[in-house]
Amino acid sequence: MDLRDIGVLIVDDEHAVRDSLRRWFKSYGCRIDVAADATEALAKFEHEKWDIVLLDIRMPGMSGIELQRRIKEIDDSIIRIMITAFATADTAVEALKEGAFDYISKPINPAQLDHIIRNAVEKRKLLAETAALRQTVEELAMPEEIVGDAPEFRRVLELVAEVARSDATVMIRGESGAGKELIARAIHANSRRKYYPIICINCGAYTEGLLESEIFGHEKGAFTGAQFTRRGKLELADKGTLFFDEIGNISVKMQMDLLRVLETKQFTRLGGERMVTTDFRVISATNMDLEQAVKEGRFREDLYYRLNVFRIEIPPLRGRPADIPKLAEYFLAKFRRSMSKAGFGFTPEAVEVLAQYRWPGNVRELRNVVERAMVVAKGDVVTAADLSLPFSDPCTPEVDSLEEMEKMHVARILHKAGGNIARAAEMLGIERATLYAKIKKYGLRN
Amino acid sequence: MRTILLAAIRPLRAVDLEGLDEALRKTFGAPVSLGESPIDVAEAYDSAYRQYDGAKLLTRLLERAPRDAYRILGVTTVDLFAPAFEYLFGEAQLDGVGAVLSTHRLRSELYGLPPDPDLLAERIIKEAVHELGLTFGLVHCFYPVCVMNPSTFIEQIDAKSRDFCRQCDATMRESRDRD
């Protein structure tokens, strides 16, 4: 414990008392100031922050009790300790009811004051730690892997901010690996439920029986192997968020049970009789055509409408190509740290290959490709060859016309040649003059 | 030569503080001169409290100290107080020159126990080092066995050692070298 960072303000109308308390706290290394009355004391708050205030209860003008109330309005976390020469039970109770931390009578017993101050500092430290933890939670509002400036992705983030404020049920649609769980976490982290857990269930990862037990929990003996009572995800998500990934994979029976829980917020564990009440917000996700599944009777329409109150569509990675280099750089930096490979970078060709690839596996695939490339790369740079993307010519552009294809190819070779016209012409197998003409035709900058 | 003046305040005599001078010399690495202060404690007496004002006593001690005093510690047997406090074990100028120490509340008899001269001597040494430590700019330390741990009740004094912890020792040396 160190009191050197602590600011203490002493408010007492007696000079001798102010002086001796000032000397006492100075010997603890505190930052100290004094005030003779409430007006002077309140002025001290204009330019400085105080951690502890010792206030005499009886002063001319505004009393210590009233001053204590005013200080509480300024900052409720300031520790207020009342001092009085007239020790009565009434004044003590009144002060404590108003939120004073403690109460001490004059003449002060030094051991008692030392004890109170140590407790006060400990409390202040705990309050500061709690505030810092809350701040950390606030800062985690956007999971760091959510990277993107493309307009299509910014729109998704705007929707996240909008829906997070409410408790509305959200359905997230997007291809596999596009970031549906990340978006679910972002919604949770920006909601009023952020201090409670987000519980994720991958509905595609369990058999029907196991999924039922995962979601509802079970009582001891509910089935063979149920040796202990187990709380399910519905209970674990109480006051928080429940995220159903791959919601389209659940059976019709499970859909019915889930609908009932969503409507009543009550359920029993498997093998149990006691009704359990739980309060959670539901977010679900799927890459399936759920509307088609509803039409075909594979997914209940009433459950669909219950889950689909607010819809967020995440664009595939190829739908926001401007974000690909940013994401690649993000993963590179992340793996630099975890693999202790400082100074790693991409060659310009590698960046181009990344930008032009279709990414059927989306962000997850990009992450895996970057990680693998860093492992196999020789030296401290990832080349196009290190990326080992599935197509033989990963630079095949997504264009229809021959002219567009030629333009992109010439641009790529110019880049590869570092702007050297002679070298680029040699690589393309054409004359320099021909290359100059193509540069002019396509408006390419050298 | 930077000498610490150790002044016995009447009715205490210099001979009563023999042993303390040697302990202070070892701790602070400075010669200690043992003498008697001419101040009259009655000047610091407060009839309302029926105790002696520690700050007033310290002021009197400093008024009569040599101008070039390096450090001065007055030791008295009277019970000290400060206007806000029931009692004090001592009073010191933080990062200053002077300090005053009372042996009154260090006596075991005050707590209903039989007199213990060795324990009293040990307590006096600890509190003398503590008060002089404050004059070297040290502040209260929360390491329980450091001599700079606050002295607010007798058991707290007995629990600590007569030595500085590593951090306080470094601070004290730095302050001493700066003087």
PDB file of C-alpha atoms in Angstrom, chain A residues 330-427:
ATOM      1  CA  TYR A 330      -3.855  -7.985 -39.014  1.00  0.00           C
ATOM      2  CA  PHE A 331      -3.302 -11.751 -39.029  1.00  0.00           C
ATOM      3  CA  LEU A 332       0.357 -11.265 -39.944  1.00  0.00           C
ATOM      4  CA  ALA A 333       0.849  -9.007 -36.921  1.00  0.00           C
ATOM      5  CA  LYS A 334      -0.990 -11.460 -34.683  1.00  0.00           C
ATOM      6  CA  PHE A 335       1.122 -14.410 -35.794  1.00  0.00           C
ATOM      7  CA  ARG A 336       4.280 -12.320 -35.630  1.00  0.00           C
ATOM      8  CA  ARG A 337       3.671 -12.047 -31.913  1.00  0.00           C
ATOM      9  CA  SER A 338       2.616 -15.626 -31.304  1.00  0.00           C
ATOM     10  CA  MET A 339       5.403 -17.107 -33.455  1.00  0.00           C
ATOM     11  CA  SER A 340       7.974 -14.549 -32.266  1.00  0.00           C
ATOM     12  CA  LYS A 341       8.740 -13.616 -35.858  1.00  0.00           C
ATOM     13  CA  ALA A 342       9.266  -9.902 -35.627  1.00  0.00           C
ATOM     14  CA  GLY A 343       9.787  -8.021 -38.873  1.00  0.00           C
ATOM     15  CA  PHE A 344       7.719 -10.391 -41.020  1.00  0.00           C
ATOM     16  CA  GLY A 345       6.021  -8.874 -44.023  1.00  0.00           C
ATOM     17  CA  PHE A 346       4.321  -9.623 -47.344  1.00  0.00           C
ATOM     18  CA  THR A 347       5.900  -9.080 -50.721  1.00  0.00           C
ATOM     19  CA  PRO A 348       3.855  -6.811 -53.004  1.00  0.00           C
ATOM     20  CA  GLU A 349       3.099  -9.854 -55.165  1.00  0.00           C
ATOM     21  CA  ALA A 350       1.782 -11.752 -52.193  1.00  0.00           C
ATOM     22  CA  VAL A 351      -0.536  -8.861 -51.338  1.00  0.00           C
ATOM     23  CA  GLU A 352      -1.833  -8.827 -54.885  1.00  0.00           C
ATOM     24  CA  VAL A 353      -2.484 -12.565 -54.836  1.00  0.00           C
ATOM     25  CA  LEU A 354      -4.357 -12.235 -51.551  1.00  0.00           C
ATOM     26  CA  ALA A 355      -6.457  -9.374 -52.908  1.00  0.00           C
ATOM     27  CA  GLN A 356      -7.456 -11.256 -56.030  1.00  0.00           C
ATOM     28  CA  TYR A 357      -8.275 -14.654 -54.566  1.00  0.00           C
ATOM     29  CA  ARG A 358     -11.969 -15.535 -54.177  1.00  0.00           C
ATOM     30  CA  TRP A 359     -11.813 -16.772 -50.569  1.00  0.00           C
ATOM     31  CA  PRO A 360     -14.614 -19.334 -50.528  1.00  0.00           C
ATOM     32  CA  GLY A 361     -13.726 -19.968 -46.888  1.00  0.00           C
ATOM     33  CA  ASN A 362     -13.795 -16.262 -46.148  1.00  0.00           C
ATOM     34  CA  VAL A 363     -11.927 -14.752 -43.189  1.00  0.00           C
ATOM     35  CA  ARG A 364     -11.292 -18.115 -41.584  1.00  0.00           C
ATOM     36  CA  GLU A 365      -9.572 -19.323 -44.746  1.00  0.00           C
ATOM     37  CA  LEU A 366      -7.519 -16.122 -44.990  1.00  0.00           C
ATOM     38  CA  ARG A 367      -6.374 -16.567 -41.397  1.00  0.00           C
ATOM     39  CA  ASN A 368      -5.317 -20.160 -42.045  1.00  0.00           C
ATOM     40  CA  VAL A 369      -3.490 -19.237 -45.250  1.00  0.00           C
ATOM     41  CA  VAL A 370      -1.517 -16.463 -43.548  1.00  0.00           C
ATOM     42  CA  GLU A 371      -0.633 -18.696 -40.617  1.00  0.00           C
ATOM     43  CA  ARG A 372       0.564 -21.502 -42.869  1.00  0.00           C
ATOM     44  CA  ALA A 373       2.516 -19.107 -45.061  1.00  0.00           C
ATOM     45  CA  MET A 374       4.401 -17.729 -42.062  1.00  0.00           C
ATOM     46  CA  VAL A 375       5.379 -21.220 -41.028  1.00  0.00           C
ATOM     47  CA  VAL A 376       6.710 -22.246 -44.445  1.00  0.00           C
ATOM     48  CA  ALA A 377       8.214 -18.915 -45.481  1.00  0.00           C
ATOM     49  CA  LYS A 378      11.968 -18.747 -45.702  1.00  0.00           C
ATOM     50  CA  GLY A 379      13.464 -15.557 -44.365  1.00  0.00           C
ATOM     51  CA  ASP A 380      11.214 -12.871 -42.972  1.00  0.00           C
ATOM     52  CA  VAL A 381       8.899 -12.295 -45.875  1.00  0.00           C
ATOM     53  CA  VAL A 382       5.821 -14.108 -47.176  1.00  0.00           C
ATOM     54  CA  THR A 383       5.932 -14.501 -50.952  1.00  0.00           C
ATOM     55  CA  ALA A 384       3.155 -15.345 -53.354  1.00  0.00           C
ATOM     56  CA  ALA A 385       4.502 -18.902 -53.547  1.00  0.00           C
ATOM     57  CA  ASP A 386       4.304 -19.297 -49.756  1.00  0.00           C
ATOM     58  CA  LEU A 387       0.565 -18.653 -49.845  1.00  0.00           C
ATOM     59  CA  SER A 388      -0.095 -21.975 -51.669  1.00  0.00           C
ATOM     60  CA  LEU A 389      -3.588 -21.046 -52.661  1.00  0.00           C
ATOM     61  CA  PRO A 390      -5.548 -23.909 -54.329  1.00  0.00           C
ATOM     62  CA  PHE A 391      -5.757 -22.537 -57.905  1.00  0.00           C
ATOM     63  CA  SER A 392      -2.736 -23.075 -60.215  1.00  0.00           C
ATOM     64  CA  ASP A 393      -2.866 -19.469 -61.266  1.00  0.00           C
ATOM     65  CA  PRO A 394      -4.060 -17.618 -58.199  1.00  0.00           C
ATOM     66  CA  CYS A 395      -3.873 -14.378 -60.105  1.00  0.00           C
ATOM     67  CA  THR A 396      -6.737 -15.354 -62.393  1.00  0.00           C
ATOM     68  CA  PRO A 397      -8.822 -12.215 -62.206  1.00  0.00           C
ATOM     69  CA  GLU A 398     -12.547 -12.251 -61.881  1.00  0.00           C
ATOM     70  CA  VAL A 399     -13.170 -10.451 -65.172  1.00  0.00           C
ATOM     71  CA  ASP A 400     -15.131 -11.324 -68.282  1.00  0.00           C
ATOM     72  CA  SER A 401     -13.540  -9.378 -71.190  1.00  0.00           C
ATOM     73  CA  LEU A 402     -10.171 -10.175 -72.740  1.00  0.00           C
ATOM     74  CA  GLU A 403      -9.299  -6.488 -72.579  1.00  0.00           C
ATOM     75  CA  GLU A 404      -9.841  -6.346 -68.810  1.00  0.00           C
ATOM     76  CA  MET A 405      -7.835  -9.505 -68.417  1.00  0.00           C
ATOM     77  CA  GLU A 406      -4.963  -8.064 -70.450  1.00  0.00           C
ATOM     78  CA  LYS A 407      -5.047  -4.815 -68.487  1.00  0.00           C
ATOM     79  CA  MET A 408      -4.769  -6.610 -65.163  1.00  0.00           C
ATOM     80  CA  HIS A 409      -2.036  -8.880 -66.410  1.00  0.00           C
ATOM     81  CA  VAL A 410       0.077  -6.000 -67.726  1.00  0.00           C
ATOM     82  CA  ALA A 411      -0.418  -4.142 -64.458  1.00  0.00           C
ATOM     83  CA  ARG A 412       0.654  -7.196 -62.489  1.00  0.00           C
ATOM     84  CA  ILE A 413       3.804  -7.726 -64.532  1.00  0.00           C
ATOM     85  CA  LEU A 414       4.751  -4.040 -64.323  1.00  0.00           C
ATOM     86  CA  HIS A 415       4.411  -4.270 -60.577  1.00  0.00           C
ATOM     87  CA  LYS A 416       6.472  -7.446 -60.491  1.00  0.00           C
ATOM     88  CA  ALA A 417       9.195  -5.804 -62.537  1.00  0.00           C
ATOM     89  CA  GLY A 418       9.326  -2.949 -60.118  1.00  0.00           C
ATOM     90  CA  GLY A 419       8.333  -0.488 -62.808  1.00  0.00           C
ATOM     91  CA  ASN A 420      11.281  -1.431 -65.012  1.00  0.00           C
ATOM     92  CA  ILE A 421       9.841  -1.183 -68.573  1.00  0.00           C
ATOM     93  CA  ALA A 422      12.595  -3.194 -70.237  1.00  0.00           C
ATOM     94  CA  ARG A 423      12.288  -6.030 -67.781  1.00  0.00           C
ATOM     95  CA  ALA A 424       8.476  -5.996 -67.868  1.00  0.00           C
ATOM     96  CA  ALA A 425       8.491  -6.091 -71.685  1.00  0.00           C
ATOM     97  CA  GLU A 426      10.866  -9.050 -71.612  1.00  0.00           C
ATOM     98  CA  MET A 427       8.629 -10.872 -69.133  1.00  0.00           C
TER      99      MET A 427
END
